[in-house]
Every structure is written in structure tokens, then in C-alpha cells.
Short mmCIF file of C-alpha atoms in Angstrom, two decimals:
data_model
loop_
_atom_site.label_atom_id
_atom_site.label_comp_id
_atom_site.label_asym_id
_atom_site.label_seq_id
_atom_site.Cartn_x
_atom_site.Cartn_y
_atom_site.Cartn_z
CA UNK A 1 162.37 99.15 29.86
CA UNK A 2 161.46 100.46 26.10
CA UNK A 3 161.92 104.92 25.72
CA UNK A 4 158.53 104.39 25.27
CA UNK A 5 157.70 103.26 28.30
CA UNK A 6 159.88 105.30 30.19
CA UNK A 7 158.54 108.22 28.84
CA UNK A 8 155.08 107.08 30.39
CA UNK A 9 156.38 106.71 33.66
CA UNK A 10 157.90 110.14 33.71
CA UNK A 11 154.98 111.62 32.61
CA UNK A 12 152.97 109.97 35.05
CA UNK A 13 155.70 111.04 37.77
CA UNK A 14 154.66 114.51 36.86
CA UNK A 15 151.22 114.74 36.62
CA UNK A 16 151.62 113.00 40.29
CA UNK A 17 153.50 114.87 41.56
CA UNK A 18 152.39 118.57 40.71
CA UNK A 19 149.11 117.18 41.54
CA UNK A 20 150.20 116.58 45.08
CA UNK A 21 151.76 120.08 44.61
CA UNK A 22 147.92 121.93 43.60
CA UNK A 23 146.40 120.36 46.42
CA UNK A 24 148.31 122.25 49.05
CA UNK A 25 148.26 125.25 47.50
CA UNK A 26 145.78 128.39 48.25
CA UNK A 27 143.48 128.55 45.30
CA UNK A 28 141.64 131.59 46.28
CA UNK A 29 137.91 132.63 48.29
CA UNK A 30 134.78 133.08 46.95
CA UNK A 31 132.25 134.94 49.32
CA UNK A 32 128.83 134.55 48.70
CA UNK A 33 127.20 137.88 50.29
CA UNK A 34 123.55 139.28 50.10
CA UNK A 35 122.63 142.51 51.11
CA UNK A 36 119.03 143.99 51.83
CA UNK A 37 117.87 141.20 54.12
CA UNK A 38 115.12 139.59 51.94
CA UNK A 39 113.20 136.98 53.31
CA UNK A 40 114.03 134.85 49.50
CA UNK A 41 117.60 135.07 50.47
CA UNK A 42 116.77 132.70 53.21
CA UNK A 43 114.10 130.40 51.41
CA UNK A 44 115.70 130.03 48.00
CA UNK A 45 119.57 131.06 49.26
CA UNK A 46 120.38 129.72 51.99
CA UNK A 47 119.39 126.13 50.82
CA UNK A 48 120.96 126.16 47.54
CA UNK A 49 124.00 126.86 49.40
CA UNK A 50 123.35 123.96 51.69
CA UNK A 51 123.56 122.04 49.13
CA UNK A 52 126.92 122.39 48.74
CA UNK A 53 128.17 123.34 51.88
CA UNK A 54 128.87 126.69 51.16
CA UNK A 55 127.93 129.57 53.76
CA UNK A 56 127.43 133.54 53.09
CA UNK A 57 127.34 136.88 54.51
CA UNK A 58 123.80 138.77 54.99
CA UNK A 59 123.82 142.73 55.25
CA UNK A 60 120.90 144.00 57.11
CA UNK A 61 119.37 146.77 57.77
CA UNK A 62 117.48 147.13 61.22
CA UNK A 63 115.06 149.02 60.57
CA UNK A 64 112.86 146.03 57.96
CA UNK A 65 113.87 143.48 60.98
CA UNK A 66 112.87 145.72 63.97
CA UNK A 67 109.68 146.39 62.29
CA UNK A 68 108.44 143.07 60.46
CA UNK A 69 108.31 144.44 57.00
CA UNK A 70 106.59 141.80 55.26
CA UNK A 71 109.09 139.94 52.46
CA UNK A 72 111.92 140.39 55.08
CA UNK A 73 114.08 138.56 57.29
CA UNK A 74 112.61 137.87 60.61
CA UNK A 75 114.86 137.88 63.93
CA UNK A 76 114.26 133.97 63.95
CA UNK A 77 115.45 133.06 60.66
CA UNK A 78 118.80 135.04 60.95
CA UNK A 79 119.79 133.50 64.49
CA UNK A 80 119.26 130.11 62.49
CA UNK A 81 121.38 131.45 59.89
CA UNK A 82 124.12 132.32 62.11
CA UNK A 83 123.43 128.37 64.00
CA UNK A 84 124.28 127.73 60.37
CA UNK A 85 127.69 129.41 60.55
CA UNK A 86 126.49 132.10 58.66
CA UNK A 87 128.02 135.61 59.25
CA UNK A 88 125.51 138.74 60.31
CA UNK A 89 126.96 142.20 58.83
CA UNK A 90 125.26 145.36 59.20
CA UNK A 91 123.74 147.33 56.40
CA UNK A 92 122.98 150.19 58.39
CA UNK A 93 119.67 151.02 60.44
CA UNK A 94 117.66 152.70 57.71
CA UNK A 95 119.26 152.21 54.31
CA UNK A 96 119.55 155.75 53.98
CA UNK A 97 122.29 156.59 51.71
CA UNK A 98 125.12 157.64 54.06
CA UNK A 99 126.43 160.66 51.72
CA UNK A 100 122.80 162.29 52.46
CA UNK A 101 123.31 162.86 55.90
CA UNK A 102 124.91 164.78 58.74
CA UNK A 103 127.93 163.44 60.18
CA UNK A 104 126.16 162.65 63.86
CA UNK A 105 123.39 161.02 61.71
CA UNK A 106 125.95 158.83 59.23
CA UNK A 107 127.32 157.46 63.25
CA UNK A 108 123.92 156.70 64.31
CA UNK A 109 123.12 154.31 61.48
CA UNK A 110 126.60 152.72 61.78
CA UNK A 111 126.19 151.85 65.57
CA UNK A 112 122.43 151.68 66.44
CA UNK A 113 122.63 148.66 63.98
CA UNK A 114 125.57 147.18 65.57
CA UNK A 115 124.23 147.07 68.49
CA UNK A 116 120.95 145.66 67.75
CA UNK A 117 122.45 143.01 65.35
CA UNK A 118 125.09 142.55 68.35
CA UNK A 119 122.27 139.82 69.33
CA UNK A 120 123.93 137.51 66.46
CA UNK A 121 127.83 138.11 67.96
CA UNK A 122 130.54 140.37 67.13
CA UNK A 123 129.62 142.49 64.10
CA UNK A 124 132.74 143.00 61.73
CA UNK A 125 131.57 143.73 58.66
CA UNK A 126 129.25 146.91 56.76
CA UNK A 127 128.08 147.09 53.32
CA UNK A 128 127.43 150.77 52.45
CA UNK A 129 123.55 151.07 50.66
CA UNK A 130 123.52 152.21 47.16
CA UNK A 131 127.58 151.89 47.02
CA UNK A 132 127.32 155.70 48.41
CA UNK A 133 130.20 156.43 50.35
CA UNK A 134 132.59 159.22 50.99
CA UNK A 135 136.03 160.47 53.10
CA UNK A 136 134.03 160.99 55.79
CA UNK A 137 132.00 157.88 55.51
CA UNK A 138 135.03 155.99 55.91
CA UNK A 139 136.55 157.43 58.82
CA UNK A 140 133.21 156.35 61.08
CA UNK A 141 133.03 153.17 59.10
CA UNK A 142 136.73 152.56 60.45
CA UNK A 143 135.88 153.42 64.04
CA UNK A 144 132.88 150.80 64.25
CA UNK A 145 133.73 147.70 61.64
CA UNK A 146 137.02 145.48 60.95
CA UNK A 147 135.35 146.16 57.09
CA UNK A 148 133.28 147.52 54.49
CA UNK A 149 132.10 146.50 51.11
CA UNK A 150 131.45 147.96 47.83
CA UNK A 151 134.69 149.92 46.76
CA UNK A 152 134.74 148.83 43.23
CA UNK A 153 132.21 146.68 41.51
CA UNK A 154 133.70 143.63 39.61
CA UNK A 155 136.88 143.49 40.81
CA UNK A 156 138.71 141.26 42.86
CA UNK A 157 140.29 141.44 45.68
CA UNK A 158 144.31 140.54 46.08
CA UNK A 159 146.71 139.73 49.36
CA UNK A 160 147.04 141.85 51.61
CA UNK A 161 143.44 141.80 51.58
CA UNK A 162 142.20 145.52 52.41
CA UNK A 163 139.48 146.54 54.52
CA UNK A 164 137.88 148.34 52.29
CA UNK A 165 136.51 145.90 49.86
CA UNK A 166 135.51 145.01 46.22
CA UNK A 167 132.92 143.61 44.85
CA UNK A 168 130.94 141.94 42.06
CA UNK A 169 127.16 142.89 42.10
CA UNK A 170 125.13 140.10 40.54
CA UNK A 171 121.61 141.04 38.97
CA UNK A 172 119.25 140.08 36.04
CA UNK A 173 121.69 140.68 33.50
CA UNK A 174 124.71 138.92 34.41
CA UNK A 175 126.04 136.13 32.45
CA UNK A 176 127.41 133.00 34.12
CA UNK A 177 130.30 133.88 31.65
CA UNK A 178 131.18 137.03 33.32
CA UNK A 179 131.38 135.86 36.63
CA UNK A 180 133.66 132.86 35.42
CA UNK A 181 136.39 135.35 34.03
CA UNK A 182 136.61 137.06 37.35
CA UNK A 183 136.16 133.48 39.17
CA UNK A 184 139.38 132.17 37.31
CA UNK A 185 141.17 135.43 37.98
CA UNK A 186 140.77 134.70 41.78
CA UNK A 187 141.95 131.23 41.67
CA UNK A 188 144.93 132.15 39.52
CA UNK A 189 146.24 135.11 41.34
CA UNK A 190 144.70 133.36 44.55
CA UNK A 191 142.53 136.35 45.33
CA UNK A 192 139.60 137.07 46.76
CA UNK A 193 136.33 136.86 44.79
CA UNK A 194 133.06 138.65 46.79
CA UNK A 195 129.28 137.63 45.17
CA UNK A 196 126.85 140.88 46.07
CA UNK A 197 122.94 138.99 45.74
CA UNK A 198 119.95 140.88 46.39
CA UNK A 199 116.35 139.19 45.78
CA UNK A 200 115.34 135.47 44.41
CA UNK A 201 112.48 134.65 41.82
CA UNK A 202 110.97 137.97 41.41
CA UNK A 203 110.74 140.69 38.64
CA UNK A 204 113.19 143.26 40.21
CA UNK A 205 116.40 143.76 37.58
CA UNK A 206 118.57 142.66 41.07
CA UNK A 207 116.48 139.24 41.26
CA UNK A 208 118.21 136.20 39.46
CA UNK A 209 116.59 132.49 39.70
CA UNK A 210 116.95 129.91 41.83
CA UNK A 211 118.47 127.92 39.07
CA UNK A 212 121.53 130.70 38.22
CA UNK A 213 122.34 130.55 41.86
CA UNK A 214 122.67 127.05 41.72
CA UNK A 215 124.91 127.12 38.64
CA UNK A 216 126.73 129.88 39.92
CA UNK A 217 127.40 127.12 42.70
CA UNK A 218 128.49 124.60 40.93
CA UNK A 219 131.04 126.59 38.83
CA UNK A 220 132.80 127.45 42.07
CA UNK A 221 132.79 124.25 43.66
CA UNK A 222 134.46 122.78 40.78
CA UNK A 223 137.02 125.76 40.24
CA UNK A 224 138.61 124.84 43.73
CA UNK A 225 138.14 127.96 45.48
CA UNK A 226 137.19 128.05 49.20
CA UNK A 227 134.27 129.44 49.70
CA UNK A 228 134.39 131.89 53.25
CA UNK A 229 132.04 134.41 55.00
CA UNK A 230 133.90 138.00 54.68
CA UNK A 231 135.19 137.95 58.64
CA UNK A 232 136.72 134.13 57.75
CA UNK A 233 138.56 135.73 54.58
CA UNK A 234 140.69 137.69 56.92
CA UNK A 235 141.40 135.27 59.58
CA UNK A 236 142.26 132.76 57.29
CA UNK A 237 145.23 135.10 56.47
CA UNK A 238 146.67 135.85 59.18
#
């Protein structure tokens, strides 16, 4: 056998072998989540992520769901969600921002809708509206959820994972660039990336296209990163 060839077959020995070494590794979570409830979340969303298999996390707030509001989820379209293997968190009852309120009346959003998305299973996980939150916010999000999103926008999120989560807000101005830097960061430090969507195809500045979500898609499938609803993030690791 020539040095030449033997330098081949090494080289092929390696590339097998640290390939077979990749593909058991962790190479980080991706969690598509959407707060708000918006009915486009579930026309547009929820079949672009079909598409590839991927699942999310919806935030809602009762009180658009209870009622009807047009351009909202209905009660029927979120149970299919969660026959989807979906998650259901809560976004509070009102979308009041907690911080503006009483102590007795920050509890009463927390719980009355837990217990009316209770309907859907155990409810984990909160999303706090407008990213308003406070010490005392926390302390009755702690008593009522296992956790709570929107600590710090774009950042990511590294083992032990905390309950008390980050997040990267997507909106009309994001560049598929941006979210790759913090995509790559995940995978290499095998972290925990969360996606905050609001609306689909319409002229609000938290609206992106059907056709960015479905790039945004396709850049995580091929990173390699698993792609969990928020509640599956921390039972995958324990």
C-alpha cells in the first residue's frame, strides 16, 4: 500500500469515525413558541411546521378565547393543536401587563387561566405580556408554573436550563442572519434556542411572512438541532 494511499484511508477512518461520534451527541433545542393566540398562528404556523415535523408552544390569553374575538384562536383549533403534540402555555387571562396591578389581581390572571386552559392538560409554562415582570411577579409565577418566558431577549439559554427563560423575539425586522448567529451558538454550546412569533401575513411590525417562517425552518432542520415544545426541553434533561 503506497503513503498515498494510506493517507486516504486514515483520513477516511476519521471523517468515519467522528461522524459516528456527532451523531450521538446533543446538538442543542430550538423551540418554536408564539404568544398572543392569533388565529394565523394556526393557519399559516402550524402547517409550515408540519411540514417538517416540528411542533411549538402557543401562549394564550383567555380572555380572546373565552370570548371569540374575531382573528383569534378558537377552543377547537387549540385542542387539535395539542392532538398535534403541541404544548398549551398560559399568557395570562387578560394580557394586562402584570407590573400594573395589585398583587391579588397579578394571582388571578396567573390561575384563572390555568384553570381554564387546564382543558388542554397540565399547564407548565407562562409567558409574561409585554416582557413586564417584576420580584413580585416572579414569586406567584413560581407558585403556579414549572416556567416563564421572556427574561432576556436574544439570548440563549445554557444547561442547567433555568426556569426563568430567554428568549429571541422575532418581528418584521429580523434578518434570517441574526437568528443564524444565535442558532449556531445553541448547537455549539448545545443550548437552548427559544423562537417568540406573534402574527402571520399582516402589516403589524411583529408579523413576518409565511415564506421567512419557512426559511427560518429550514435553517434549523439542517443545523441539527432538536426542535422541542418548552415543557419537552426540560424533561429531556433530566
Amino acid at each position: 500500500m503506497t503513503k498515498k494511499i494510506v493517507v486516504i484511508f486514515l483520513m477516511a477512518m476519521v471523517v468515519l469515525f467522528c461522524g459516528t461520534v456527532w451523531a450521538g451527541e446533543k446538538k442543542g433545542i430550538v423551540s418554536f413558541t408564539f404568544d398572543d393566540d392569533w388565529r394565523s398562528q394556526f393557519s399559516i404556523a402550524f402547517p409550515v411546521l408540519a411540514k417538517y415535523g416540528f411542533v411549538g408552544t402557543v401562549y394564550i390569553y383567555t380572555d380572546a378565547v373565552e370570548n371569540n374575538w374575531p382573528g383569534y384562536m378558537t377552543v377547537e383549533q387549540l385542542a387539535l393543536l395539542k392532538k398535534s403534540s403541541w404544548e398549551i402555555g398560559s399568557h395570562t387571562k387578560s394580557h394586562s401587563s402584570l407590573t400594573s396591578l395589585e398583587t391579588i389581581k397579578q394571582e388571578e390572571e396567573l390561575i384563572e387561566s390555568q384553570n381554564f386552559l387546564s382543558r388542554f392538560g397540565p399547564i407548565k409554562t407562562l409567558s409574561f405580556p409585554y416582557r413586564h415582570f417584576n420580584e413580585e411577579t416572579l414569586k406567584l409565577a413560581e407558585k403556579h408554573y414549572g416556567s416563564f418566558k421572556s427574561a432576556e431577549h436574544k439570548k440563549i439559554n445554557l444547561r442547567p436550563f433555568p426556569r426563568f427563560l430567554n428568549d429571541f423575539e422575532i418581528n418584521s425586522h429580523t434578518k434570517l442572519e441574526e437568528i443564524e448567529i444565535f442558532l449556531k451558538e445553541a448547537v455549539r454550546k448545545d443550548g437552548w434556542l427559544i423562537l417568540t412569533f406573534h402574527e402571520f401575513e399582516s402589516e403589524s411590525e411583529y408579523s413576518i411572512s409565511q415564506k421567512f417562517l419557512g426559511e427560518i425552518c429550514e435553517m434549523v432542520k439542517k443545523s441539527g438541532a432538536s426542535v422541542k415544545t418548552v415543557s419537552e426541553s426540560f424533561e429531556e434533561e433530566r
